[in-house]
Amino acid sequence: VYLTFDVGNMAVAPQVGAILKRNDVKATFFAANTDTTIGDGSLGNYWAPWWKARAADGHEFASNTYDRVVWRADLRGVAPQFRMQPSEGAFAGREFTWDAAKYCAQISHAAERVQDFTGKKTLPLFRAPGGKTSPRLLASAKACGYAHVGWSSTGLLGDALPSERFSNEALLKKSLQEIRAGDILLGTLGSPTRKVAWAPEALGPLILGLKAKGFCFKTLREHPAYQGWIASHGS
């Protein structure tokens, strides 16, 4: 299986890093500059040592767009244009019309920022925030060197769901029952919508439970759907 994380508010980032290291599990982190519970944003200088430590542990990195920009619609025209809405940054919540170059710049900005911190080249992959895309958006991203990665329907770990309705115990049980070989798993490094954090309480047991069922963990660099793309795009 392929464990991936979006950044979230970084509230559990130190614990997640420690759990992965203790269990010798490598993951792929999709970076964006989100508001955090402490520090100056997830891609701010405060968190630089955390990113550097994850690179030293052997993890991989990709982009979630710098301001977690959500695709809203394609616009008509010969040249690709899109209605986009940043979730973070000075223009969060406002909608804009962007061309392909503007969107690609958002993908590259997050990737380059992580590379600056880690000294490690990011994978030529990205994840559209919320998984919202269109064929034209994906084609535009591919044209500037980035292939899109979503997640498996059974791989959504649920750590952004409200804990009042979805307990860690219930989410863990569901994951252990439903996750299948080859799944791309999605967690976050802290969510304000969840009063009782999913990680670290459920992450360790999930890893141990999946290992007990015979699963191993790999990064997206080793995913058969992306190996060729990564090799041909310089990472």
Backbone as numpy.savetxt, mean C-alpha at the origin, in Angstrom:
# Nx Ny Nz CAx CAy CAz Cx Cy Cz
1.64 -16.37 -0.17 0.80 -15.18 -0.17 1.68 -13.94 -0.17
1.08 -12.81 -0.54 1.83 -11.57 -0.70 1.23 -10.51 0.23
1.93 -10.24 1.32 1.45 -9.29 2.33 1.85 -7.88 1.92
0.86 -6.99 1.80 1.12 -5.59 1.46 0.47 -4.68 2.50
1.03 -3.48 2.63 0.49 -2.49 3.55 0.40 -1.13 2.86
-0.74 -0.44 3.06 -0.83 0.98 2.79 -0.48 1.71 4.09
-0.07 2.97 4.00 0.53 3.59 5.18 -0.46 3.94 6.30
-1.64 4.44 5.99 -2.53 4.86 7.05 -1.92 5.98 7.88
-2.27 6.02 9.17 -1.76 7.11 10.02 -0.48 6.73 10.78
0.07 5.57 10.48 1.36 5.10 11.03 1.31 4.81 12.53
0.11 4.76 13.11 0.00 4.56 14.55 0.59 3.22 15.00
0.53 2.21 14.14 1.04 0.89 14.52 2.28 0.52 13.70
2.85 1.47 12.98 3.99 1.17 12.12 5.17 0.54 12.88
5.57 1.07 14.05 6.70 0.44 14.75 6.41 -1.00 15.14
5.19 -1.28 15.61 4.84 -2.65 15.99 4.81 -3.58 14.79
4.27 -3.09 13.67 4.22 -3.91 12.47 5.63 -4.27 12.02
6.53 -3.28 12.00 7.90 -3.57 11.61 8.54 -4.62 12.50
8.29 -4.52 13.81 8.87 -5.48 14.75 8.30 -6.88 14.56
7.00 -6.98 14.34 6.36 -8.29 14.15 6.86 -8.96 12.89
6.98 -8.22 11.81 7.48 -8.79 10.57 8.91 -9.29 10.73
9.74 -8.50 11.41 11.13 -8.92 11.61 11.21 -10.16 12.49
10.43 -10.18 13.55 10.47 -11.33 14.47 10.04 -12.62 13.78
9.10 -12.51 12.84 8.58 -13.69 12.16 9.24 -13.94 10.80
10.27 -13.14 10.49 11.01 -13.28 9.23 10.06 -13.26 8.03
9.18 -12.28 8.01 8.23 -12.09 6.91 8.57 -10.82 6.17
8.64 -10.91 4.86 8.89 -9.74 4.01 7.58 -9.28 3.39
7.37 -7.98 3.37 6.12 -7.39 2.85 6.46 -6.32 1.82
5.42 -5.83 1.15 5.55 -4.72 0.22 4.73 -3.55 0.75
5.37 -2.40 0.91 4.72 -1.21 1.46 4.42 -0.22 0.33
3.15 0.23 0.28 2.74 1.23 -0.70 2.71 2.60 -0.01
3.58 3.48 -0.47 3.85 4.73 0.25 3.01 5.89 -0.27
2.55 6.72 0.67 1.90 7.99 0.40 2.21 8.91 1.58
2.01 10.19 1.41 2.29 11.13 2.50 1.00 11.44 3.25
0.65 10.59 4.21 -0.60 10.74 4.95 -0.37 11.47 6.27
-1.44 12.02 6.82 -1.38 12.59 8.17 -1.12 11.46 9.16
-0.27 11.74 10.14 0.10 10.71 11.10 -0.21 11.16 12.52
-0.25 10.18 13.43 -0.54 10.50 14.83 0.62 11.24 15.48
1.83 10.99 15.02 3.00 11.75 15.46 3.88 12.01 14.24
4.68 13.06 14.30 5.58 13.36 13.21 4.96 14.27 12.16
5.66 14.38 11.05 5.32 15.38 10.04 4.75 14.77 8.76
4.00 13.70 8.87 3.48 12.99 7.70 4.27 11.73 7.46
3.63 10.73 6.88 4.25 9.42 6.73 5.49 9.44 5.83
5.59 10.44 4.94 6.80 10.61 4.13 7.57 11.86 4.55
7.35 12.28 5.79 8.13 13.38 6.35 9.41 12.86 6.97
10.29 13.77 7.35 11.60 13.37 7.88 11.51 12.58 9.18
10.44 12.80 9.96 10.31 12.05 11.22 10.33 10.55 10.97
9.67 10.12 9.89 9.54 8.69 9.63 10.66 8.13 8.77
11.62 8.95 8.37 12.71 8.46 7.53 13.45 7.26 8.14
13.78 7.27 9.45 14.47 6.10 10.02 13.63 4.83 9.95
12.32 4.97 10.07 11.44 3.79 9.99 11.52 3.18 8.59
11.42 4.02 7.55 11.51 3.51 6.18 12.87 2.87 5.93
13.92 3.51 6.41 15.27 2.97 6.21 15.43 1.61 6.88
14.85 1.46 8.07 14.92 0.18 8.77 14.17 -0.91 8.03
13.03 -0.55 7.41 12.28 -1.56 6.65 13.08 -2.02 5.42
13.80 -1.11 4.80 14.65 -1.50 3.67 15.75 -2.45 4.15
16.34 -2.14 5.31 17.39 -3.00 5.86 16.86 -4.39 6.18
15.59 -4.48 6.52 14.97 -5.77 6.82 14.61 -6.56 5.56
14.74 -5.94 4.38 14.49 -6.67 3.14 13.12 -6.50 2.53
12.36 -5.52 3.00 11.02 -5.28 2.43 11.13 -4.53 1.10
10.02 -4.52 0.37 9.94 -3.81 -0.90 8.97 -2.63 -0.78
9.09 -1.69 -1.72 8.29 -0.46 -1.67 7.72 -0.13 -3.04
6.54 0.47 -3.03 5.89 0.95 -4.24 5.07 2.18 -3.87
4.37 2.75 -4.84 3.68 4.02 -4.63 2.17 3.84 -4.45
1.62 4.70 -3.59 0.18 4.79 -3.39 -0.31 6.19 -3.80
0.54 6.91 -4.59 0.43 8.32 -4.96 0.73 9.19 -3.74
1.44 10.28 -3.94 1.93 11.08 -2.82 0.80 11.60 -1.94
-0.25 12.15 -2.54 -1.37 12.71 -1.78 -2.58 11.78 -1.76
-2.36 10.50 -1.98 -3.45 9.51 -2.03 -4.60 10.06 -2.89
-4.31 10.23 -4.16 -5.23 10.86 -5.09 -6.22 9.83 -5.63
-7.50 10.09 -5.43 -8.56 9.15 -5.81 -9.12 9.51 -7.19
-9.14 8.54 -8.07 -9.76 8.72 -9.39 -11.27 8.83 -9.23
-11.88 9.84 -9.88 -13.33 10.02 -9.84 -14.00 9.72 -11.17
-13.36 10.12 -12.28 -13.98 9.89 -13.59 -12.96 10.18 -14.69
-13.16 9.52 -15.83 -12.46 9.91 -17.05 -13.23 11.06 -17.70
-12.50 11.93 -18.35 -13.12 13.01 -19.11 -12.98 12.74 -20.60
-13.91 13.21 -21.37 -13.88 12.98 -22.81 -12.74 13.77 -23.45
-12.24 13.22 -24.54 -11.18 13.90 -25.28 -10.18 12.91 -25.82
-9.39 13.35 -26.76 -8.38 12.48 -27.35 -7.28 12.20 -26.34
-6.77 13.23 -25.69 -5.74 13.06 -24.67 -6.39 12.66 -23.34
-5.79 11.73 -22.61 -6.37 11.31 -21.33 -6.44 12.46 -20.33
-7.62 12.65 -19.76 -7.81 13.59 -18.66 -8.77 12.96 -17.65
-8.57 13.31 -16.40 -9.30 12.65 -15.33 -9.77 13.65 -14.28
-10.89 13.33 -13.64 -11.30 14.05 -12.44 -10.67 13.34 -11.25
-9.85 14.08 -10.49 -9.07 13.49 -9.41 -9.31 14.26 -8.11
-9.23 13.53 -6.99 -9.46 14.15 -5.68 -8.40 13.69 -4.69
-7.47 14.58 -4.32 -6.50 14.23 -3.29 -7.19 13.96 -1.94
-6.69 12.95 -1.24 -7.18 12.65 0.11 -6.32 13.28 1.19
-5.11 13.68 0.82 -4.16 14.24 1.75 -3.58 15.54 1.16
-2.86 16.27 2.00 -2.18 17.46 1.53 -3.04 18.71 1.57
-2.51 19.80 1.05 -3.17 21.10 1.13 -4.48 21.15 0.36
-4.65 20.29 -0.64 -5.85 20.32 -1.47 -6.77 19.12 -1.22
-6.64 18.51 -0.06 -7.45 17.33 0.27 -8.94 17.65 0.17
-9.69 16.77 -0.48 -11.13 16.91 -0.60 -11.60 17.70 -1.80
-10.71 18.41 -2.47 -11.09 19.18 -3.66 -10.89 18.33 -4.92
-11.71 18.58 -5.93 -11.59 17.85 -7.19 -10.89 18.72 -8.23
-10.08 18.04 -9.05 -9.31 18.72 -10.08 -9.37 17.94 -11.38
-9.10 18.63 -12.47 -8.90 17.97 -13.75 -7.41 17.82 -13.99
-6.98 16.58 -14.14 -5.56 16.29 -14.33 -5.34 15.56 -15.64
-4.19 15.81 -16.27 -3.81 14.99 -17.41 -2.95 13.83 -16.91
-2.54 12.96 -17.83 -1.79 11.77 -17.45 -0.46 12.13 -16.79
0.19 13.18 -17.29 1.49 13.56 -16.74 1.38 13.99 -15.28
0.33 14.69 -14.94 0.12 15.13 -13.56 -0.08 13.93 -12.63
-0.86 12.95 -13.10 -1.09 11.76 -12.28 0.20 10.96 -12.13
0.94 10.81 -13.21 2.20 10.09 -13.14 3.18 10.76 -12.17
3.15 12.09 -12.14 4.03 12.82 -11.23 3.71 12.50 -9.77
2.41 12.30 -9.48 2.01 11.92 -8.12 2.53 10.54 -7.75
2.46 9.61 -8.70 2.99 8.27 -8.44 4.49 8.34 -8.19
5.18 9.05 -9.07 6.64 9.13 -8.98 7.11 9.85 -7.72
6.37 10.87 -7.30 6.78 11.65 -6.13 6.88 10.77 -4.89
5.88 9.94 -4.65 5.92 9.05 -3.49 7.05 8.04 -3.62
7.21 7.48 -4.82 8.26 6.48 -5.03 9.64 7.08 -4.80
9.85 8.28 -5.30 11.16 8.93 -5.16 11.44 9.31 -3.72
10.40 9.71 -2.99 10.58 10.08 -1.59 11.05 8.87 -0.77
10.42 7.73 -0.98 10.83 6.51 -0.27 12.26 6.12 -0.66
12.56 6.24 -1.93 13.91 5.90 -2.38 14.95 6.81 -1.74
14.61 8.08 -1.55 15.52 9.00 -0.87 15.80 8.54 0.55
14.78 8.05 1.25 14.93 7.60 2.63 15.73 6.31 2.73
15.46 5.38 1.80 15.96 4.01 1.94 17.22 3.72 1.13
17.44 4.50 0.08 18.52 4.17 -0.84 18.23 2.97 -1.69
16.99 2.50 -1.66 16.57 1.31 -2.41 15.56 1.71 -3.47
15.79 1.27 -4.68 14.88 1.60 -5.78 13.52 0.96 -5.53
12.46 1.75 -5.66 11.12 1.21 -5.48 10.71 0.37 -6.67
9.76 -0.51 -6.46 9.24 -1.32 -7.55 8.46 -0.43 -8.51
8.44 -0.75 -9.81 7.68 0.05 -10.78 6.19 -0.32 -10.75
5.63 -0.25 -9.55 4.25 -0.63 -9.29 3.58 0.50 -8.52
2.25 0.55 -8.58 1.51 1.50 -7.75 0.17 0.90 -7.41
-0.45 1.46 -6.39 -1.81 1.09 -6.00 -2.64 2.36 -5.99
-3.72 2.36 -6.76 -4.62 3.50 -6.76 -5.39 3.53 -5.45
-5.40 4.65 -4.74 -6.13 4.73 -3.48 -7.59 4.29 -3.63
-8.01 3.45 -2.68 -9.37 2.92 -2.73 -9.57 1.90 -3.82
-8.53 1.59 -4.59 -8.66 0.67 -5.71 -9.47 1.23 -6.86
-9.69 2.54 -6.87 -10.53 3.16 -7.89 -9.69 3.49 -9.13
-10.08 2.91 -10.26 -9.32 3.08 -11.50 -10.27 3.05 -12.69
-9.70 3.30 -13.85 -10.37 3.05 -15.13 -9.33 2.47 -16.07
-9.75 1.80 -17.14 -8.76 1.29 -18.10 -7.85 2.39 -18.63
-8.39 3.57 -18.84 -7.58 4.67 -19.38 -6.56 5.15 -18.35
-6.95 5.21 -17.08 -6.02 5.61 -16.03 -4.87 4.59 -15.93
-5.21 3.31 -15.95 -4.19 2.28 -15.84 -3.25 2.29 -17.04
-3.80 2.53 -18.22 -2.96 2.62 -19.42 -2.02 3.81 -19.34
-2.50 4.92 -18.81 -1.67 6.12 -18.65 -0.52 5.85 -17.68
-0.83 5.17 -16.57 0.21 4.85 -15.59 1.23 3.89 -16.18
0.77 2.91 -16.93 1.70 1.97 -17.56 2.61 2.68 -18.55
2.06 3.66 -19.25 2.86 4.39 -20.24 4.01 5.15 -19.58
3.86 5.51 -18.30 4.95 6.18 -17.61 5.70 5.24 -16.66
5.47 3.92 -16.82 6.33 2.94 -16.16 5.80 2.28 -14.92
4.48 2.39 -14.63 3.94 1.83 -13.40 2.76 0.90 -13.68
2.86 -0.33 -13.21 1.76 -1.29 -13.29 0.96 -1.25 -12.00
-0.34 -1.45 -12.12 -1.22 -1.34 -10.95 -1.34 -2.67 -10.21
-1.40 -2.56 -8.88 -1.58 -3.72 -8.01 -2.77 -3.46 -7.09
-3.77 -4.31 -7.16 -4.90 -4.23 -6.24 -4.69 -5.18 -5.07
-5.73 -5.91 -4.74 -5.64 -6.92 -3.68 -6.70 -7.98 -3.95
-6.53 -9.12 -3.34 -7.48 -10.21 -3.52 -8.72 -9.96 -2.68
-9.85 -10.42 -3.18 -11.11 -10.24 -2.42 -11.04 -10.91 -1.06
-10.32 -12.00 -0.97 -10.17 -12.69 0.31 -8.96 -12.19 1.10
-8.23 -11.23 0.52 -7.03 -10.74 1.18 -7.20 -9.44 1.93
-8.41 -8.86 1.90 -8.66 -7.62 2.63 -8.74 -7.93 4.12
-7.75 -7.49 4.88 -7.64 -7.90 6.28 -8.62 -7.19 7.19
-9.23 -6.10 6.72 -10.31 -5.46 7.47 -9.87 -4.51 8.55
-8.59 -4.13 8.55 -8.11 -3.31 9.66 -8.49 -1.84 9.54
-9.21 -1.47 8.50 -9.77 -0.12 8.41 -11.26 -0.11 8.73
-11.82 -1.27 9.05 -13.24 -1.35 9.41 -13.44 -0.96 10.87
-14.62 -0.45 11.24 -14.85 -0.06 12.64 -14.79 -1.25 13.58
-13.99 -1.11 14.63 -13.79 -2.23 15.55 -15.04 -2.54 16.37
-15.98 -1.57 16.45 -17.22 -1.85 17.18 -18.05 -2.93 16.49
-17.89 -3.07 15.20 -18.67 -4.05 14.43 -17.85 -5.23 13.95
-16.52 -5.03 13.84 -15.65 -6.07 13.31 -14.49 -6.26 14.29
-14.62 -7.19 15.19 -13.59 -7.40 16.20 -12.34 -8.01 15.56
-11.21 -7.83 16.23 -9.98 -8.43 15.75 -10.10 -9.95 15.66
-10.76 -10.53 16.66 -10.93 -11.99 16.66 -11.73 -12.45 15.45
-12.80 -11.74 15.13 -13.63 -12.13 13.99 -12.89 -11.93 12.67
-12.15 -10.84 12.54 -11.40 -10.59 11.32 -10.30 -11.63 11.13
-9.62 -11.97 12.21 -8.57 -12.98 12.14 -9.14 -14.33 11.71
-10.24 -14.72 12.31 -10.88 -16.00 11.97 -11.28 -16.03 10.50
-11.85 -14.94 10.02 -12.28 -14.86 8.63 -11.08 -14.98 7.68
-10.01 -14.28 8.00 -8.82 -14.33 7.15 -8.24 -15.74 7.10
-8.11 -16.38 8.23 -7.52 -17.72 8.27 -8.39 -18.74 7.53
-9.68 -18.49 7.49 -10.58 -19.40 6.78 -10.56 -19.16 5.27
-10.41 -17.90 4.85 -10.65 -17.55 3.45 -9.40 -17.35 2.60
-8.28 -17.00 3.19 -7.08 -16.70 2.40 -6.61 -17.95 1.66
-6.30 -17.75 0.38 -5.87 -18.84 -0.48 -4.47 -18.55 -1.03
-3.81 -19.59 -1.52 -2.48 -19.44 -2.10 -2.52 -18.45 -3.26
-1.54 -17.56 -3.29 -1.45 -16.56 -4.34 -2.16 -15.26 -4.03
-2.88 -15.20 -2.92 -3.61 -13.98 -2.58 -2.67 -12.83 -2.26
-3.08 -11.63 -2.68 -2.42 -10.39 -2.25 -3.20 -9.84 -1.08
-2.56 -9.77 0.07 -3.21 -9.33 1.31 -3.00 -7.83 1.49
-4.00 -7.16 2.04 -3.92 -5.71 2.25 -4.21 -5.35 3.70
-3.22 -4.74 4.33 -3.39 -4.16 5.65 -2.99 -2.70 5.60
-3.22 -1.97 6.70 -2.78 -0.58 6.80 -1.97 -0.39 8.08
-1.19 0.67 8.11 -0.35 0.96 9.26 -1.04 1.91 10.22
-2.32 1.64 10.48 -3.09 2.45 11.41 -4.24 3.17 10.74
-5.43 3.06 11.34 -6.62 3.68 10.76 -7.40 4.43 11.84
-7.78 5.69 11.59 -8.56 6.44 12.58 -9.98 5.93 12.74
-10.46 5.09 11.80 -11.81 4.56 11.89 -11.90 3.37 12.85
-10.75 2.93 13.33 -10.73 1.74 14.19 -10.21 2.09 15.58
-11.08 1.95 16.60 -10.70 2.31 17.96 -9.74 1.29 18.56
-9.95 0.01 18.24 -9.05 -1.05 18.69 -8.23 -1.49 17.49
-6.95 -1.18 17.51 -6.11 -1.43 16.34 -6.05 -2.92 16.01
-6.08 -3.20 14.70 -5.96 -4.59 14.24 -4.55 -5.13 14.48
-3.59 -4.32 14.12 -2.20 -4.68 14.41 -1.75 -3.86 15.62
-1.03 -4.45 16.55 -0.36 -5.74 16.45 -1.16 -6.94 16.94
-2.34 -6.74 17.49 -3.06 -7.84 18.13 -3.31 -9.01 17.18
-3.70 -8.72 15.94 -4.09 -9.80 15.02 -3.00 -10.16 14.02
-2.02 -9.29 13.79 -1.03 -9.56 12.75 -0.16 -10.76 13.07
0.37 -10.81 14.29 1.20 -11.95 14.67 0.47 -13.27 14.55
-0.73 -13.39 15.15 -1.49 -14.64 15.01 -1.84 -14.98 13.57
-2.09 -13.96 12.73 -2.36 -14.22 11.32 -1.15 -14.86 10.65
0.02 -14.29 10.88 1.23 -14.84 10.28 1.47 -16.27 10.75
1.37 -16.49 12.05 1.60 -17.83 12.58 0.55 -18.81 12.08
-0.71 -18.35 12.00 -1.77 -19.22 11.53 -1.60 -19.61 10.08
-1.20 -18.67 9.25 -1.00 -18.98 7.84 0.22 -19.88 7.65
1.27 -19.63 8.40 2.43 -20.52 8.32 2.07 -21.93 8.74
1.24 -22.06 9.77 0.83 -23.39 10.24 0.02 -24.13 9.17
-0.64 -23.38 8.30 -1.41 -23.98 7.21 -0.55 -24.26 5.98
0.74 -23.97 6.08 1.66 -24.27 4.99 1.97 -23.13 4.05
1.47 -21.92 4.36 1.74 -20.77 3.51 3.13 -20.19 3.80
3.71 -19.57 2.77 4.90 -18.76 2.95 4.60 -17.36 2.43
5.44 -16.41 2.80 5.22 -15.00 2.46 6.29 -14.53 1.49
5.86 -13.86 0.42 6.78 -13.30 -0.55 6.40 -11.86 -0.84
7.35 -11.11 -1.37 7.05 -9.73 -1.78 6.53 -9.73 -3.21
6.01 -8.59 -3.64 5.49 -8.49 -5.00 6.58 -8.58 -6.05
7.83 -8.40 -5.68 8.92 -8.62 -6.62 8.90 -10.05 -7.14
8.40 -10.96 -6.34 8.38 -12.38 -6.70 7.03 -12.83 -7.25
6.08 -11.93 -7.39 4.75 -12.31 -7.87 4.82 -12.61 -9.37
4.32 -13.76 -9.81 4.45 -14.12 -11.23 3.78 -13.15 -12.19
2.75 -12.44 -11.73 2.07 -11.48 -12.61 2.89 -10.22 -12.83
3.88 -9.95 -11.96 4.64 -8.71 -12.03 6.13 -8.90 -12.26
6.63 -10.12 -12.18 8.06 -10.34 -12.31 8.62 -9.81 -13.63
7.92 -10.12 -14.72 8.37 -9.67 -16.04 8.40 -8.17 -16.15
7.32 -7.53 -15.66 7.23 -6.06 -15.70 8.36 -5.43 -14.89
8.59 -5.94 -13.71 9.64 -5.39 -12.84 11.00 -5.55 -13.50
11.26 -6.71 -14.07 12.55 -6.96 -14.70 12.78 -6.04 -15.91
11.71 -5.73 -16.62 11.85 -4.93 -17.84 11.79 -3.43 -17.58
11.51 -3.05 -16.33 11.42 -1.62 -16.02 12.43 -1.20 -14.94
13.53 -1.91 -14.92 14.70 -1.40 -14.20 14.68 -1.49 -12.71
13.91 -2.41 -12.12 13.93 -2.53 -10.66 14.36 -3.94 -10.28
